[in-house]
XYZ file of C-alpha atoms in Angstrom:
767
model
C 87.510 119.357 180.243
C 85.676 122.576 181.093
C 83.025 121.992 183.763
C 80.555 124.229 185.567
C 81.580 122.773 188.938
C 85.064 124.307 188.535
C 83.775 127.878 188.211
C 84.179 129.888 191.411
C 81.850 132.894 191.534
C 82.556 133.799 195.160
C 84.686 136.835 194.241
C 82.030 138.343 191.984
C 79.650 141.032 193.162
C 76.205 139.896 194.290
C 74.544 141.062 191.069
C 77.174 139.373 188.865
C 76.786 136.156 190.856
C 73.057 136.282 190.169
C 73.708 136.838 186.439
C 75.946 133.763 186.195
C 73.554 131.594 188.225
C 70.599 132.626 186.050
C 72.551 131.734 182.902
C 73.622 128.406 184.409
C 70.105 127.413 185.474
C 68.655 128.355 182.115
C 71.114 126.613 179.792
C 73.363 124.031 181.469
C 70.785 121.252 181.101
C 69.981 122.138 177.474
C 73.459 121.469 176.126
C 76.864 120.816 177.670
C 78.636 122.938 175.066
C 77.157 126.196 176.344
C 80.079 126.444 178.773
C 82.980 126.117 176.264
C 81.101 128.393 173.873
C 80.712 131.023 176.600
C 84.373 130.751 177.621
C 85.524 131.312 174.042
C 83.082 134.203 173.616
C 84.719 135.863 176.632
C 87.913 136.498 174.669
C 86.812 139.434 172.418
C 86.258 142.596 174.431
C 83.217 143.423 172.276
C 80.838 141.095 170.434
C 78.617 141.270 167.363
C 76.306 138.566 166.008
C 78.640 138.037 163.037
C 81.783 137.834 165.189
C 80.099 135.372 167.546
C 78.896 133.294 164.582
C 82.427 133.093 163.125
C 83.880 132.284 166.542
C 81.425 129.418 166.944
C 82.269 128.120 163.457
C 86.000 128.069 164.251
C 85.946 126.832 167.850
C 82.824 124.724 168.234
C 83.486 121.742 170.490
C 81.613 118.540 171.242
C 81.191 117.365 174.806
C 81.891 113.718 174.011
C 81.162 110.783 171.745
C 77.694 110.864 170.276
C 76.870 114.398 171.364
C 75.584 116.953 168.888
C 77.383 120.242 168.260
C 75.731 123.280 169.823
C 73.371 124.824 167.214
C 74.463 128.348 166.296
C 70.907 129.533 165.657
C 70.246 129.044 169.353
C 73.596 129.718 170.971
C 74.353 133.161 169.529
C 71.029 134.678 170.523
C 70.993 132.875 173.883
C 74.350 134.359 174.865
C 73.908 137.900 173.505
C 70.480 138.298 175.122
C 71.427 136.554 178.368
C 72.191 138.342 181.674
C 75.924 137.869 180.953
C 75.943 140.473 178.158
C 74.714 144.003 177.668
C 74.020 146.077 174.571
C 76.426 149.015 174.128
C 75.410 150.158 170.636
C 73.540 149.145 167.508
C 74.433 145.484 167.048
C 77.326 145.740 169.559
C 77.461 143.839 172.856
C 79.930 143.218 175.644
C 80.132 140.668 178.424
C 80.093 142.255 181.882
C 83.815 142.802 182.705
C 84.043 140.763 185.904
C 82.071 137.893 184.358
C 84.195 138.031 181.216
C 87.390 137.728 183.275
C 85.921 134.780 185.179
C 85.151 132.730 182.047
C 88.400 133.760 180.357
C 90.468 132.597 183.343
C 88.503 129.353 183.329
C 89.402 128.810 179.660
C 93.063 129.687 180.263
C 93.371 127.299 183.226
C 91.921 124.353 181.330
C 94.557 121.641 180.891
C 93.426 120.696 177.391
C 93.612 124.211 175.982
C 95.309 126.798 178.173
C 97.496 129.560 176.771
C 97.733 128.110 173.259
C 93.961 128.401 172.945
C 94.173 132.095 173.801
C 96.815 132.592 171.138
C 94.718 130.850 168.512
C 91.735 132.977 169.504
C 93.924 136.045 168.997
C 94.970 134.865 165.520
C 91.324 134.245 164.685
C 90.386 137.734 165.889
C 93.189 139.349 163.928
C 92.199 137.606 160.709
C 88.525 138.377 161.322
C 89.325 142.089 161.552
C 91.317 141.943 158.306
C 88.500 140.259 156.396
C 85.305 141.419 158.126
C 85.961 144.858 159.618
C 82.963 146.221 157.691
C 80.712 144.357 160.139
C 81.920 146.516 163.054
C 80.163 149.876 162.701
C 82.495 151.999 164.872
C 86.219 152.588 164.482
C 86.674 152.576 168.272
C 85.523 148.954 168.489
C 87.705 147.896 165.552
C 90.710 149.607 167.128
C 90.128 147.986 170.524
C 89.768 144.477 169.065
C 92.791 144.983 166.813
C 94.934 146.051 169.756
C 93.728 143.114 171.856
C 94.655 140.617 169.105
C 98.024 142.265 168.493
C 99.126 141.937 172.129
C 98.863 138.143 171.838
C 100.039 137.556 168.242
C 102.854 140.107 167.957
C 103.884 141.517 171.363
C 106.970 143.214 169.874
C 104.818 145.210 167.456
C 102.343 145.977 170.260
C 105.252 147.239 172.371
C 106.425 149.491 169.545
C 102.970 150.998 169.070
C 102.489 151.518 172.783
C 105.776 153.358 173.111
C 105.008 155.536 170.096
C 102.186 157.028 172.141
C 104.766 158.336 174.583
C 105.912 160.876 172.018
C 102.502 162.556 171.965
C 101.694 165.491 174.194
C 98.831 166.526 176.448
C 95.746 164.810 177.781
C 95.105 163.062 174.465
C 98.175 160.942 175.120
C 97.029 159.978 178.581
C 93.642 158.766 177.335
C 95.150 156.744 174.487
C 97.849 155.280 176.683
C 95.413 154.298 179.427
C 93.238 152.394 176.940
C 96.231 150.668 175.332
C 97.743 149.811 178.699
C 94.449 148.345 179.859
C 94.472 145.717 177.085
C 98.218 145.095 177.393
C 97.925 144.471 181.146
C 95.003 142.095 180.557
C 97.144 140.096 178.140
C 100.034 139.955 180.606
C 97.781 138.878 183.456
C 96.570 135.913 181.404
C 100.005 135.098 180.013
C 101.898 135.016 183.300
C 99.950 131.999 184.561
C 99.184 130.372 181.211
C 100.104 126.773 180.713
C 101.918 127.385 177.422
C 105.660 127.833 177.768
C 107.181 131.138 176.671
C 109.806 133.745 177.462
C 109.967 135.131 180.943
C 108.078 138.320 181.676
C 111.334 140.155 182.278
C 112.400 139.731 178.644
C 108.954 140.040 177.090
C 108.950 143.214 174.935
C 105.380 144.087 175.860
C 106.151 143.663 179.573
C 109.056 146.096 179.152
C 106.902 148.557 177.203
C 104.196 148.467 179.893
C 106.780 149.275 182.556
C 108.167 152.192 180.508
C 104.666 153.539 179.819
C 103.652 153.177 183.476
C 106.809 155.044 184.455
C 105.993 157.880 182.065
C 102.422 158.143 183.318
C 103.555 158.091 186.947
C 105.998 160.940 186.272
C 103.311 163.006 184.531
C 101.148 162.553 187.616
C 103.987 163.862 189.797
C 105.054 160.544 191.367
C 108.836 160.562 190.758
C 109.541 157.672 193.149
C 107.088 155.336 191.400
C 108.450 156.347 187.995
C 112.025 155.472 189.001
C 110.996 152.231 190.720
C 109.192 150.944 187.627
C 112.238 151.501 185.405
C 114.676 150.048 187.931
C 112.918 146.680 187.613
C 113.664 146.494 183.866
C 116.895 148.502 183.810
C 118.960 145.684 182.292
C 116.729 145.617 179.218
C 117.156 149.318 178.406
C 120.025 151.240 176.856
C 120.719 154.893 176.209
C 121.677 154.379 172.554
C 119.409 152.686 170.015
C 120.711 149.241 169.002
C 119.367 149.767 165.459
C 117.443 152.307 163.441
C 114.132 150.504 164.012
C 114.249 150.890 167.799
C 111.675 153.101 169.471
C 113.166 156.098 171.276
C 111.299 157.230 174.356
C 112.192 160.679 175.740
C 112.545 160.479 179.534
C 112.901 163.264 182.131
C 116.518 163.985 183.071
C 116.000 163.393 186.790
C 114.563 159.907 186.126
C 117.419 159.011 183.759
C 119.973 160.202 186.303
C 118.539 158.093 189.121
C 118.461 154.858 187.102
C 121.876 155.416 185.507
C 120.836 156.058 181.895
C 122.151 159.102 180.082
C 119.993 159.738 177.016
C 116.937 158.134 175.494
C 115.328 154.831 176.374
C 114.970 152.622 173.274
C 113.021 149.397 173.234
C 113.913 147.013 170.426
C 111.064 146.142 168.151
C 110.534 145.153 164.565
C 108.503 146.878 161.836
C 108.100 143.496 160.171
C 104.424 142.518 160.671
C 103.182 138.987 161.263
C 100.873 137.665 158.553
C 97.512 136.331 159.729
C 97.174 132.590 159.052
C 95.514 131.599 155.799
C 94.157 128.525 157.542
C 94.716 125.956 160.301
C 95.826 122.360 159.939
C 93.123 120.450 161.810
C 94.051 116.932 160.706
C 97.418 115.364 159.911
C 98.468 111.786 159.350
C 101.759 110.171 158.397
C 100.169 106.851 157.468
C 97.861 108.202 154.773
C 100.359 110.916 153.830
C 97.990 113.851 153.982
C 95.754 116.015 156.093
C 93.050 118.644 156.223
C 93.180 122.459 156.417
C 90.345 124.688 157.577
C 90.554 127.800 155.357
C 90.260 130.946 157.458
C 88.290 133.076 154.981
C 85.547 130.554 154.129
C 85.712 128.119 157.090
C 85.688 125.302 154.517
C 88.015 122.295 154.595
C 90.597 121.528 151.904
C 92.918 118.531 151.771
C 96.676 118.535 151.289
C 99.471 116.028 150.739
C 102.378 115.812 153.152
C 104.798 116.412 150.288
C 103.236 119.881 149.854
C 104.573 120.989 153.254
C 107.632 123.131 152.577
C 108.687 123.753 156.177
C 110.672 121.066 158.021
C 110.031 122.735 161.382
C 106.292 122.530 160.731
C 106.583 118.802 159.990
C 108.431 118.252 163.274
C 105.783 120.243 165.147
C 102.964 118.214 163.596
C 104.653 114.893 164.382
C 105.483 115.772 167.986
C 102.668 118.062 169.160
C 99.853 117.049 166.815
C 96.997 119.298 165.709
C 94.654 119.171 168.681
C 94.282 122.946 168.783
C 94.786 123.636 165.070
C 98.152 124.757 163.681
C 98.162 128.223 162.024
C 99.736 128.126 158.569
C 100.156 130.079 155.349
C 100.439 128.625 151.863
C 100.124 129.334 148.164
C 98.093 127.340 145.665
C 98.836 125.214 142.615
C 96.646 123.456 140.089
C 96.416 119.665 140.296
C 95.838 117.230 137.440
C 92.078 117.711 137.750
C 92.454 121.474 137.335
C 91.617 122.231 140.985
C 93.563 124.770 143.031
C 95.062 123.048 146.100
C 97.422 124.221 148.898
C 101.171 123.858 148.387
C 104.400 125.229 149.918
C 102.625 125.021 153.302
C 104.552 126.654 156.146
C 104.015 128.064 159.609
C 102.532 131.555 159.904
C 105.443 133.921 159.274
C 106.379 137.581 159.133
C 106.113 139.580 155.933
C 109.910 139.848 155.665
C 110.346 136.059 155.601
C 107.674 135.667 152.946
C 109.129 138.431 150.769
C 112.612 136.915 151.092
C 111.164 133.683 149.692
C 109.485 135.684 146.906
C 112.795 137.345 145.988
C 114.490 133.935 145.845
C 111.775 132.658 143.523
C 112.138 135.733 141.305
C 115.865 135.091 140.939
C 115.064 131.454 140.050
C 112.557 132.599 137.432
C 109.522 131.153 139.245
C 107.423 134.314 138.860
C 104.051 132.601 139.372
C 104.860 131.394 142.910
C 106.698 134.647 143.703
C 103.569 136.602 142.791
C 101.387 134.439 145.043
C 103.645 134.984 148.080
C 103.783 138.731 147.388
C 100.018 138.934 146.963
C 99.588 137.135 150.304
C 101.465 139.984 152.016
C 99.557 142.704 150.151
C 96.172 141.208 151.047
C 96.877 141.928 154.715
C 99.136 144.977 154.293
C 98.162 146.801 151.053
C 100.678 149.630 151.604
C 103.698 147.418 152.343
C 106.468 149.135 150.333
C 108.717 146.107 149.839
C 105.784 143.982 148.697
C 104.634 146.643 146.226
C 108.177 146.908 144.845
C 108.366 143.120 144.526
C 105.032 143.048 142.697
C 106.257 145.642 140.182
C 109.522 143.725 139.752
C 107.651 140.490 139.031
C 105.536 142.123 136.347
C 108.512 143.881 134.728
C 110.483 140.640 134.631
C 107.504 138.724 133.238
C 107.097 141.244 130.419
C 110.841 141.416 129.758
C 110.968 137.641 129.351
C 108.493 137.825 126.470
C 110.124 138.698 123.171
C 107.418 140.275 121.061
C 107.548 138.656 117.642
C 106.940 141.155 114.851
C 105.547 139.776 111.616
C 105.597 141.554 108.266
C 104.375 145.151 108.453
C 101.197 144.375 106.514
C 100.357 141.315 108.655
C 98.098 141.949 111.680
C 99.360 140.902 115.096
C 98.099 137.610 116.604
C 95.900 139.643 118.938
C 94.117 141.501 116.120
C 93.754 138.225 114.187
C 92.204 136.660 117.298
C 89.746 139.560 117.637
C 88.718 139.132 114.001
C 88.241 135.375 114.453
C 86.118 135.958 117.553
C 83.920 138.452 115.672
C 83.495 135.857 112.891
C 82.458 133.234 115.508
C 85.536 131.120 114.742
C 86.102 130.500 118.443
C 88.606 127.651 118.197
C 90.929 129.716 116.011
C 90.386 132.753 118.246
C 91.428 130.760 121.329
C 94.558 129.539 119.531
C 95.488 133.059 118.388
C 94.802 134.629 121.797
C 97.097 131.992 123.317
C 99.756 132.839 120.742
C 99.384 136.552 121.517
C 99.855 135.871 125.234
C 102.900 133.721 124.547
C 104.478 136.403 122.352
C 103.447 139.322 124.572
C 101.309 140.922 121.854
C 98.746 143.191 123.572
C 99.298 140.942 126.578
C 96.775 142.319 129.072
C 93.970 142.676 126.540
C 94.680 139.198 125.151
C 94.427 137.641 128.615
C 91.157 139.412 129.423
C 89.644 138.789 125.988
C 90.502 135.085 126.136
C 88.919 134.800 129.586
C 85.840 136.626 128.306
C 85.646 134.315 125.296
C 85.646 131.248 127.556
C 82.837 132.850 129.540
C 80.804 133.386 126.359
C 81.376 129.719 125.511
C 80.038 128.779 128.981
C 83.465 127.625 130.152
C 84.043 129.919 133.168
C 86.527 127.511 134.793
C 88.835 127.847 131.773
C 88.504 131.625 131.938
C 89.516 131.535 135.597
C 92.568 129.444 134.732
C 93.678 131.916 132.022
C 93.435 134.889 134.379
C 95.021 133.151 137.374
C 97.965 131.870 135.341
C 98.695 135.353 133.970
C 97.645 137.601 136.846
C 101.264 138.379 137.764
C 101.816 139.875 134.282
C 98.863 142.282 134.419
C 99.195 145.863 135.663
C 95.447 146.549 135.980
C 94.814 143.878 138.601
C 91.603 145.523 139.796
C 89.652 144.792 136.610
C 91.238 141.320 136.373
C 90.082 140.465 139.916
C 86.594 141.761 139.075
C 86.516 139.425 136.081
C 87.726 136.535 138.246
C 84.921 137.197 140.731
C 82.362 137.239 137.913
C 83.709 134.019 136.426
C 83.744 132.235 139.782
C 80.172 133.370 140.392
C 79.134 132.135 136.949
C 80.743 128.778 137.768
C 78.738 128.558 141.003
C 81.876 128.713 143.167
C 80.728 131.414 145.569
C 83.503 130.885 148.141
C 86.090 131.457 145.413
C 84.174 134.523 144.205
C 84.391 135.996 147.714
C 88.149 135.421 147.737
C 88.529 137.266 144.420
C 86.306 140.088 145.684
C 88.655 140.423 148.662
C 91.499 140.920 146.179
C 89.461 143.325 144.031
C 88.630 145.433 147.080
C 92.311 146.340 147.434
C 92.278 148.073 144.043
C 88.713 149.390 143.962
C 87.918 153.074 144.031
C 84.666 154.473 145.451
C 82.900 153.929 142.135
C 83.510 150.176 142.290
C 82.518 149.678 145.935
C 78.766 149.290 145.240
C 79.393 146.521 142.696
C 81.717 144.681 145.077
C 79.290 144.982 147.996
C 76.368 143.849 145.844
C 78.271 140.796 144.646
C 79.476 140.056 148.195
C 75.875 140.148 149.377
C 74.622 137.885 146.620
C 77.414 135.343 147.222
C 76.567 135.216 150.926
C 72.875 134.798 150.072
C 73.751 131.849 147.844
C 75.801 130.339 150.687
C 73.064 130.919 153.264
C 75.182 133.398 155.265
C 72.310 135.789 155.928
C 74.031 137.868 158.627
C 76.931 138.659 156.284
C 74.580 139.301 153.362
C 72.545 141.697 155.483
C 75.663 143.637 156.504
C 76.766 143.922 152.850
C 73.418 145.258 151.659
C 73.228 147.736 154.549
C 76.662 149.053 153.621
C 75.631 149.163 149.957
C 72.771 151.498 150.872
C 75.300 153.873 152.450
C 76.810 154.253 148.950
C 73.633 154.204 146.867
C 70.700 155.194 149.038
C 68.093 154.315 146.399
C 69.377 150.845 145.491
C 66.091 148.968 145.127
C 67.766 145.557 144.994
C 69.534 146.080 148.326
C 66.350 147.329 149.995
C 64.349 144.361 148.717
C 67.100 141.981 149.829
C 67.000 143.324 153.393
C 63.204 143.004 153.436
C 63.428 139.416 152.132
C 65.992 138.451 154.784
C 63.810 139.971 157.522
C 60.760 138.122 156.171
C 62.678 134.845 156.068
C 63.760 135.265 159.693
C 60.261 136.059 160.897
C 58.260 133.553 158.845
C 60.764 131.110 157.361
C 59.575 132.018 153.843
C 62.458 130.858 151.653
C 60.723 131.730 148.363
C 61.217 135.455 148.953
C 64.970 134.886 149.216
C 65.040 132.907 145.969
C 63.138 135.660 144.160
C 65.424 138.384 145.463
C 68.498 136.438 144.351
C 67.164 136.508 140.784
C 66.349 140.231 140.987
C 69.789 141.166 142.281
C 71.500 138.883 139.794
C 69.693 140.533 136.886
C 70.354 144.090 138.083
C 73.609 143.780 139.956
C 76.014 141.202 138.509
C 77.794 142.639 135.518
C 78.129 140.889 132.190
C 81.842 140.238 131.783
C 83.457 142.420 129.124
C 86.375 144.748 128.631
C 84.065 147.591 129.679
C 82.715 145.834 132.780
C 83.935 148.703 134.980
C 81.641 151.121 133.121
C 78.088 151.921 134.114
C 75.260 150.107 132.301
C 74.362 153.389 130.569
C 77.827 153.730 129.006
C 77.967 150.048 128.113
C 74.652 150.347 126.253
C 75.744 153.560 124.530
C 78.934 151.913 123.259
C 77.069 148.811 122.101
C 74.505 150.909 120.177
C 77.058 153.265 118.614
C 76.984 153.116 114.804
C 80.373 154.746 114.164
C 78.967 158.271 113.703
C 81.596 160.491 112.081
C 83.083 157.654 110.045
C 82.491 157.864 106.252
C 79.558 155.724 105.121
C 81.722 153.708 102.723
C 84.008 152.604 105.553
C 81.096 151.860 107.874
C 79.333 149.705 105.298
C 82.385 147.521 104.691
C 83.629 147.650 108.307
C 86.909 148.772 106.735
C 88.169 150.461 109.904
C 91.775 151.081 110.925
C 94.075 153.331 112.941
C 93.775 155.882 110.134
C 90.009 156.018 110.720
C 90.651 156.800 114.370
C 93.139 159.584 113.545
C 90.753 161.207 111.058
C 87.916 161.062 113.559
C 90.008 162.925 116.141
C 90.477 165.744 113.627
C 86.681 165.958 113.245
C 86.259 166.120 117.030
C 88.669 169.051 117.297
C 86.785 170.884 114.550
C 83.363 170.287 116.120
C 84.391 172.096 119.315
C 81.968 173.118 122.038
C 79.619 174.875 119.650
C 78.096 171.546 118.502
C 77.738 169.386 121.652
C 75.419 166.794 120.048
C 77.796 166.134 117.165
C 80.792 166.217 119.489
C 79.188 163.661 121.834
C 78.496 161.220 118.966
C 82.048 161.531 117.656
C 83.579 161.025 121.108
C 81.555 157.858 121.614
C 82.783 156.571 118.250
C 86.360 157.413 119.253
C 85.945 155.340 122.433
C 84.572 152.404 120.443
C 87.446 152.546 117.953
C 89.940 152.728 120.833
C 88.536 149.442 122.125
C 89.517 147.853 118.820
C 92.796 149.546 117.899
C 94.209 150.896 121.185
C 92.963 148.374 123.767
C 95.902 148.934 126.135
C 95.249 152.679 126.550
C 92.809 152.289 129.439
C 93.391 155.763 130.898
C 92.936 157.427 127.503
C 89.793 155.373 126.868
C 88.230 156.560 130.138
C 89.276 160.154 129.436
C 87.459 160.083 126.080
C 84.324 158.714 127.758
C 84.584 161.448 130.415
C 84.594 164.067 127.643
C 81.594 162.310 126.081
C 79.670 162.500 129.390
C 80.586 166.180 129.752
C 79.253 166.857 126.239
C 76.050 164.945 127.068
C 75.602 167.004 130.243
C 75.775 170.233 128.223
C 73.484 168.796 125.554
C 70.801 167.726 128.045
C 71.036 171.115 129.788
C 70.624 172.973 126.480
C 67.574 170.824 125.670
C 66.009 171.637 129.089
C 66.179 168.106 130.466
C 65.552 167.877 134.240
C 68.633 168.818 136.249
C 69.049 165.314 137.801
C 69.730 164.034 134.263
C 72.402 166.705 133.767
C 73.962 165.868 137.122
C 73.940 162.146 136.293
C 76.234 162.742 133.323
C 78.517 164.922 135.437
C 78.744 162.189 138.079
C 79.756 159.775 135.314
C 82.465 162.281 134.323
C 83.764 162.506 137.902
C 83.820 158.716 138.171
C 85.862 158.287 134.983
C 88.517 160.898 135.771
C 91.347 159.910 138.135
C 91.710 163.296 139.879
C 89.994 166.635 140.445
C 92.689 168.571 138.554
C 90.794 168.691 135.241
C 87.285 168.923 136.693
C 87.080 172.463 138.095
C 84.711 173.727 135.390
C 82.444 170.660 135.588
C 82.274 170.916 139.394
C 81.192 174.541 139.072
C 78.380 173.654 136.681
C 77.356 170.668 138.832
C 77.004 172.827 141.972
C 75.220 175.561 140.002
C 72.629 173.023 138.813
C 70.991 173.233 142.245
C 69.989 176.873 141.573
C 70.134 177.273 137.765
C 68.864 175.190 134.873
C 68.778 174.922 131.098
C 70.574 177.564 129.044
C 71.872 179.292 132.185
C 73.937 176.194 132.954
C 75.330 176.189 129.422
C 76.343 179.835 129.872
C 78.165 178.988 133.109
C 79.958 176.153 131.317
C 81.011 178.601 128.609
C 82.938 180.776 131.071
C 86.295 179.234 130.207
C 88.187 182.493 129.908
C 88.515 182.776 133.677
C 88.867 180.153 136.430
C 85.869 179.472 138.649
C 86.250 180.319 142.328
C 84.566 177.233 143.774
C 84.505 178.547 147.361
C 82.813 181.766 146.266
C 80.391 179.857 144.040
C 79.512 177.521 146.922
C 78.717 180.504 149.172
C 76.552 182.093 146.460
C 74.575 178.887 145.938
C 74.025 178.450 149.679
C 72.854 182.054 150.018
C 70.080 181.726 147.431
C 69.016 178.080 147.651
C 65.745 177.500 149.581
C 66.089 175.843 152.976
C 64.102 172.792 151.876
C 66.615 172.194 149.054
C 69.756 172.344 151.177
C 69.604 168.679 152.144
C 69.425 167.806 148.454
C 72.504 169.966 147.811
C 74.465 168.282 150.589
C 73.469 164.824 149.326
C 74.501 165.768 145.812
C 77.848 167.041 147.031
C 78.462 163.744 148.829
C 77.577 161.895 145.621
C 80.166 164.020 143.823
C 82.932 163.093 146.263
C 81.938 159.417 146.251
C 82.125 159.391 142.443
C 85.760 160.578 142.447
């Protein structure tokens, strides 16, 4: 067991010795667990309050029977503000290097933990960066921590990345390489004397890469002898021809190659196949009661599993022989039990993406698309741009849709989906649920049927059933972003905030800039509900970087600060209600739209539709086609009439063309453009005009069709009213945006330039 008496500070400098002694005298009598906590905190090269909190949650240890766990509210602050650490930026700390090495060596040399503990710390750090990188304000810190974790969890990939730097030129290479080598050498120094068994240093890919990089750096500094000597030591592990196309080729000077007997390039074998971070750790396992316990990495909560749900024989052997003293990293998918709960299944050791995708392909060939989708999604959560995983995801959806034979009834009989919509409007919910289920089974308006059925369950105050509908059909849906948003809303409505956070993680992969504020707001509210005030604070601070005037976020930060200073919990409860009312969207098919557009659609009275049809609600596809003719005739000369007709077109598309999401948003973008011109012509304040243009930018997928609107938007900082309408009417010639920007800057007053820059940033954030 770790003990203060085993720490030797004799090799530290006098000032570092004094720092350690001060820390020891202050805290060793308060709680025995300060020492293991400090040793674990020495692993990350930089620290933040959130990182230290998560580290404590994952690695807290008790000193013995009857002792109480070290309280985080005390330990985090005690360590960060102790003489051992120093502040290096806003909310960023580091342990003094020599002291950090001392405690890290002490942890590594401990018989109970040793090298395996370091590896688990690295897995924890890697997963933390995947899920919580927003809490680290600077890219340099994220990059350094990511590299540190990679050297322990995937040395082959670390070797490949290190050697890629050798292809870069100039001083920039030297600086990058020196930083990367620093962390790689630190890993090797700990590994060489670690208790955990492993491959010899001579065959370790990172050891080889360090030697090659050191040789390159020595040669660039003019030390030919040192360069040759470094490569001679690893000569047997190098070849002049690449063993496969994934090898890393390192160009070497001819005189070095000649002296060590190589003729061309030095390749080091590596793999582009990344290692997935563990989804959790098995912390309890028993053969007698045929089950165990998993600590989920994302929520730090425990879930239970049955031994029969382990799908990896090697993992079973490891659990039976080595036990779970240090926690066993695993990945898994989920299934629904008899009680309707999602529980872990197909549990296996942490694996590479290639292994997981191979399993997914096997499941696809067997027709088990649900499990195949879960394995594929597990890869994409960590590596969103993984080409093979994206291809597998598309293949799963195509096969799911192909397996559904759409049943066509008589031509005059509405589809099950349209019948279900009619039943829902008539409040015949039981029949609507049956018909939506039939539509899903037959593939009739599949995506809309799934989302509408989930929404209907929400309206009936059955969010758990809505979650089940979406989860069971998620692999068939192309627009997974909106589906994940709905799942997050449903989980929040059900009071399952941990599950809501998991769905928000999935939604973040698909979200554009316009959706980020909603996701951050919901993240923050979930963490408030869970009492995770550090995480909530970080979410609301990031939300303010998107929407600087978000009153809910500002009030939330003030309430958290007040709670910390005075312990006033009532302010937090009040702010939860305020944010819930203003920030959590009501679930609907238009839940990705702004509240303004949602209200406009809800209040639309089918302007442009003949009164006889409106009175009887006798609407059809023919009504929609006739309305589009009216819109073309109205043209730009009648913006008010055009805006009303476009809004009606969007509302009719919701009913008769629910799958045309892109077209629906395009119509609403044209509506917002018409409203911008209308408000300008009626001399509304320019911020109102710009608001409608920002809505237009948010709805369009690219800048290609927005050149005219951008020109008017920029001009609104120097012109107003009819002048803006005249600029918008200049369609006979393209607008030179660069020239227009220069003209606006040349005439805008100095005190308005900040407003112009802010508005331009808003424009880019919107699209």
